[in-house]
mmCIF file of C-alpha atoms in Angstrom:
data_model
loop_
_atom_site.group_PDB
_atom_site.id
_atom_site.type_symbol
_atom_site.label_atom_id
_atom_site.label_comp_id
_atom_site.label_asym_id
_atom_site.label_seq_id
_atom_site.Cartn_x
_atom_site.Cartn_y
_atom_site.Cartn_z
ATOM 1 C CA UNK A 673 192.894 56.683 110.347
ATOM 2 C CA UNK A 674 193.401 58.665 112.765
ATOM 3 C CA UNK A 675 191.309 61.538 111.043
ATOM 4 C CA UNK A 676 188.651 59.577 110.557
ATOM 5 C CA UNK A 677 188.856 58.324 113.787
ATOM 6 C CA UNK A 678 187.997 62.276 114.976
ATOM 7 C CA UNK A 679 185.638 62.513 113.110
ATOM 8 C CA UNK A 680 184.042 59.365 115.055
ATOM 9 C CA UNK A 681 184.239 60.709 118.015
ATOM 10 C CA UNK A 682 183.313 64.791 116.629
ATOM 11 C CA UNK A 683 180.099 62.911 115.330
ATOM 12 C CA UNK A 684 178.966 61.176 118.202
ATOM 13 C CA UNK A 685 179.994 64.080 120.377
ATOM 14 C CA UNK A 686 177.800 66.761 118.814
ATOM 15 C CA UNK A 687 174.665 63.391 118.916
ATOM 16 C CA UNK A 688 175.465 63.035 122.084
ATOM 17 C CA UNK A 689 174.622 67.617 123.155
ATOM 18 C CA UNK A 690 171.609 67.790 120.775
ATOM 19 C CA UNK A 691 170.585 64.866 122.979
ATOM 20 C CA UNK A 692 171.041 65.454 126.304
ATOM 21 C CA UNK A 693 171.287 68.909 126.100
ATOM 22 C CA UNK A 694 167.193 69.641 125.809
ATOM 23 C CA UNK A 695 166.556 66.531 128.118
ATOM 24 C CA UNK A 696 168.757 68.713 130.965
ATOM 25 C CA UNK A 697 167.438 71.785 129.216
ATOM 26 C CA UNK A 698 163.971 70.536 129.944
ATOM 27 C CA UNK A 699 163.498 68.845 133.611
ATOM 28 C CA UNK A 700 164.317 71.661 135.480
ATOM 29 C CA UNK A 701 161.337 73.465 134.997
ATOM 30 C CA UNK A 702 158.518 71.496 136.860
ATOM 31 C CA UNK A 703 155.877 72.152 138.772
ATOM 32 C CA UNK A 704 152.205 70.518 139.778
ATOM 33 C CA UNK A 705 148.853 71.095 138.653
ATOM 34 C CA UNK A 706 147.461 73.567 141.902
ATOM 35 C CA UNK A 707 144.083 74.081 141.274
ATOM 36 C CA UNK A 708 141.261 73.149 137.745
ATOM 37 C CA UNK A 709 138.809 76.176 137.660
ATOM 38 C CA UNK A 710 135.452 74.603 135.207
ATOM 39 C CA UNK A 711 132.171 76.640 134.365
ATOM 40 C CA UNK A 712 131.940 79.870 134.017
ATOM 41 C CA UNK A 713 132.913 81.687 137.096
ATOM 42 C CA UNK A 714 133.970 85.429 138.023
ATOM 43 C CA UNK A 715 137.350 85.933 136.600
ATOM 44 C CA UNK A 716 138.113 88.157 140.000
ATOM 45 C CA UNK A 717 136.825 85.600 142.733
ATOM 46 C CA UNK A 718 138.931 82.679 140.729
ATOM 47 C CA UNK A 719 142.249 84.968 140.879
ATOM 48 C CA UNK A 720 141.632 86.307 144.640
ATOM 49 C CA UNK A 721 141.201 82.901 145.426
ATOM 50 C CA UNK A 722 144.066 80.934 143.686
ATOM 51 C CA UNK A 723 147.002 84.204 143.525
ATOM 52 C CA UNK A 724 148.553 85.134 146.791
ATOM 53 C CA UNK A 725 148.154 89.046 147.683
ATOM 54 C CA UNK A 726 149.139 90.845 145.680
ATOM 55 C CA UNK A 727 149.187 93.982 148.180
ATOM 56 C CA UNK A 728 146.864 96.127 145.611
ATOM 57 C CA UNK A 729 142.936 97.041 145.810
ATOM 58 C CA UNK A 730 140.083 94.101 144.538
ATOM 59 C CA UNK A 731 140.165 93.422 141.071
ATOM 60 C CA UNK A 732 137.026 95.072 139.393
ATOM 61 C CA UNK A 733 137.671 93.380 135.847
ATOM 62 C CA UNK A 734 134.162 92.341 135.076
ATOM 63 C CA UNK A 735 133.776 88.994 133.020
ATOM 64 C CA UNK A 736 133.364 85.125 132.947
ATOM 65 C CA UNK A 737 136.854 82.246 132.443
ATOM 66 C CA UNK A 738 135.300 78.569 131.605
ATOM 67 C CA UNK A 739 138.015 77.188 132.379
ATOM 68 C CA UNK A 740 141.905 77.721 133.953
ATOM 69 C CA UNK A 741 144.354 75.551 135.113
ATOM 70 C CA UNK A 742 146.697 77.022 137.659
ATOM 71 C CA UNK A 743 150.097 75.518 137.954
ATOM 72 C CA UNK A 744 152.726 75.954 140.480
ATOM 73 C CA UNK A 745 156.559 75.388 139.927
ATOM 74 C CA UNK A 746 160.252 76.563 138.536
ATOM 75 C CA UNK A 747 159.703 78.292 134.720
ATOM 76 C CA UNK A 748 162.288 79.004 132.907
ATOM 77 C CA UNK A 749 164.899 82.422 132.297
ATOM 78 C CA UNK A 750 164.849 83.050 129.183
ATOM 79 C CA UNK A 751 160.620 84.017 128.209
ATOM 80 C CA UNK A 752 158.662 86.206 126.592
ATOM 81 C CA UNK A 753 155.892 87.136 125.282
ATOM 82 C CA UNK A 754 154.402 85.313 122.791
ATOM 83 C CA UNK A 755 157.855 82.513 122.648
ATOM 84 C CA UNK A 756 155.813 79.132 122.204
ATOM 85 C CA UNK A 757 156.398 76.507 125.410
ATOM 86 C CA UNK A 758 155.251 72.899 125.265
ATOM 87 C CA UNK A 759 153.452 71.784 128.574
ATOM 88 C CA UNK A 760 154.045 68.439 128.988
ATOM 89 C CA UNK A 761 150.921 67.307 131.881
ATOM 90 C CA UNK A 762 151.079 63.446 133.227
ATOM 91 C CA UNK A 763 147.922 61.374 132.633
ATOM 92 C CA UNK A 764 147.446 64.877 129.719
ATOM 93 C CA UNK A 765 149.691 64.649 127.365
ATOM 94 C CA UNK A 766 151.547 67.772 126.049
ATOM 95 C CA UNK A 767 150.102 70.732 124.583
ATOM 96 C CA UNK A 768 152.244 73.758 122.332
ATOM 97 C CA UNK A 769 151.307 77.075 124.479
ATOM 98 C CA UNK A 770 151.689 80.326 123.741
ATOM 99 C CA UNK A 771 153.158 83.531 126.499
ATOM 100 C CA UNK A 772 150.976 86.025 127.128
ATOM 101 C CA UNK A 773 151.194 87.791 130.042
ATOM 102 C CA UNK A 774 154.384 88.107 132.194
ATOM 103 C CA UNK A 775 154.273 89.910 135.592
ATOM 104 C CA UNK A 776 156.548 92.515 136.539
ATOM 105 C CA UNK A 777 156.975 93.739 140.063
ATOM 106 C CA UNK A 778 154.294 97.038 139.554
ATOM 107 C CA UNK A 779 151.124 94.284 138.147
ATOM 108 C CA UNK A 780 147.860 94.392 139.456
ATOM 109 C CA UNK A 781 145.958 92.050 139.962
ATOM 110 C CA UNK A 782 143.625 93.744 137.458
ATOM 111 C CA UNK A 783 146.324 94.042 134.469
ATOM 112 C CA UNK A 784 146.446 89.966 134.901
ATOM 113 C CA UNK A 785 142.356 89.655 134.818
ATOM 114 C CA UNK A 786 141.918 92.056 131.644
ATOM 115 C CA UNK A 787 145.147 89.243 130.400
ATOM 116 C CA UNK A 788 142.491 86.468 130.799
ATOM 117 C CA UNK A 789 139.963 87.995 129.913
ATOM 118 C CA UNK A 790 141.665 89.666 126.793
ATOM 119 C CA UNK A 791 143.298 86.384 125.484
ATOM 120 C CA UNK A 792 141.737 83.500 126.374
ATOM 121 C CA UNK A 793 144.531 82.333 128.512
ATOM 122 C CA UNK A 794 143.328 78.992 130.012
ATOM 123 C CA UNK A 795 146.586 78.067 132.580
ATOM 124 C CA UNK A 796 148.731 80.145 134.622
ATOM 125 C CA UNK A 797 152.170 79.177 135.811
ATOM 126 C CA UNK A 798 153.140 80.581 139.547
ATOM 127 C CA UNK A 799 156.678 80.893 140.709
ATOM 128 C CA UNK A 800 158.213 82.382 144.041
ATOM 129 C CA UNK A 801 161.320 83.038 143.881
ATOM 130 C CA UNK A 802 162.967 85.153 146.620
ATOM 131 C CA UNK A 803 160.116 86.471 147.582
ATOM 132 C CA UNK A 804 159.045 87.678 143.577
ATOM 133 C CA UNK A 805 155.769 86.417 142.685
ATOM 134 C CA UNK A 806 156.456 85.438 138.917
ATOM 135 C CA UNK A 807 153.392 84.456 136.630
ATOM 136 C CA UNK A 808 152.961 83.198 133.439
ATOM 137 C CA UNK A 809 149.598 83.216 131.628
ATOM 138 C CA UNK A 810 149.091 80.684 128.703
ATOM 139 C CA UNK A 811 147.112 80.250 125.698
ATOM 140 C CA UNK A 812 146.908 76.401 125.232
ATOM 141 C CA UNK A 813 146.266 75.105 121.443
ATOM 142 C CA UNK A 814 144.003 73.180 121.931
ATOM 143 C CA UNK A 815 141.446 72.333 124.904
ATOM 144 C CA UNK A 816 142.483 70.761 128.346
ATOM 145 C CA UNK A 817 142.189 69.820 131.628
ATOM 146 C CA UNK A 818 144.428 67.987 134.097
ATOM 147 C CA UNK A 819 143.077 67.090 137.253
ATOM 148 C CA UNK A 820 145.088 68.126 140.438
ATOM 149 C CA UNK A 821 148.358 66.275 141.549
ATOM 150 C CA UNK A 822 149.180 66.327 138.058
ATOM 151 C CA UNK A 823 153.341 66.129 137.539
ATOM 152 C CA UNK A 824 153.105 69.480 134.359
ATOM 153 C CA UNK A 825 156.935 70.515 132.976
ATOM 154 C CA UNK A 826 157.654 73.490 130.666
ATOM 155 C CA UNK A 827 160.142 73.317 127.987
ATOM 156 C CA UNK A 828 160.466 76.286 125.777
ATOM 157 C CA UNK A 829 160.409 75.834 122.541
ATOM 158 C CA UNK A 830 163.787 77.202 120.900
ATOM 159 C CA UNK A 831 163.959 78.919 117.079
ATOM 160 C CA UNK A 832 166.126 76.708 115.325
ATOM 161 C CA UNK A 833 169.678 77.792 114.112
ATOM 162 C CA UNK A 834 170.510 77.816 110.494
ATOM 163 C CA UNK A 835 173.885 77.586 109.408
ATOM 164 C CA UNK A 836 174.773 79.066 106.305
ATOM 165 C CA UNK A 837 177.526 76.826 103.805
ATOM 166 C CA UNK A 838 180.740 78.692 102.211
#
């Protein structure tokens, strides 16, 4: 009987861990839609208007962008290019996106503009942490345009681990 109780307790614990951990993990990565750009607009003009001063020369990348969403919020630690991310926007729904660019300390405005044009990104997630500007460019699999002020959350899609038996 004790073994049955132990197995039952272990099963309930595993079940709760699988449900609670992803929920807690996603809860800390929230943001707000700060700007939505629609229509064909010059990329450099848009980036100079919505991004903070990166302390460099003017942007000289030629190209236009049709839709761009700018979100300010917290970012998860484990992000890298090509990583799948689920973006949940209030009143708009959930969207699967892919990380196409993550800046570092020497990123220039031209690098960001080039990545947006080359990879056809449509979302900039901006996080200012300790004076460091962290930019994440996302490419949505489906087109969407939320409203300014909508709440957004970000959840990193984890690769499932395969457990091999004996």
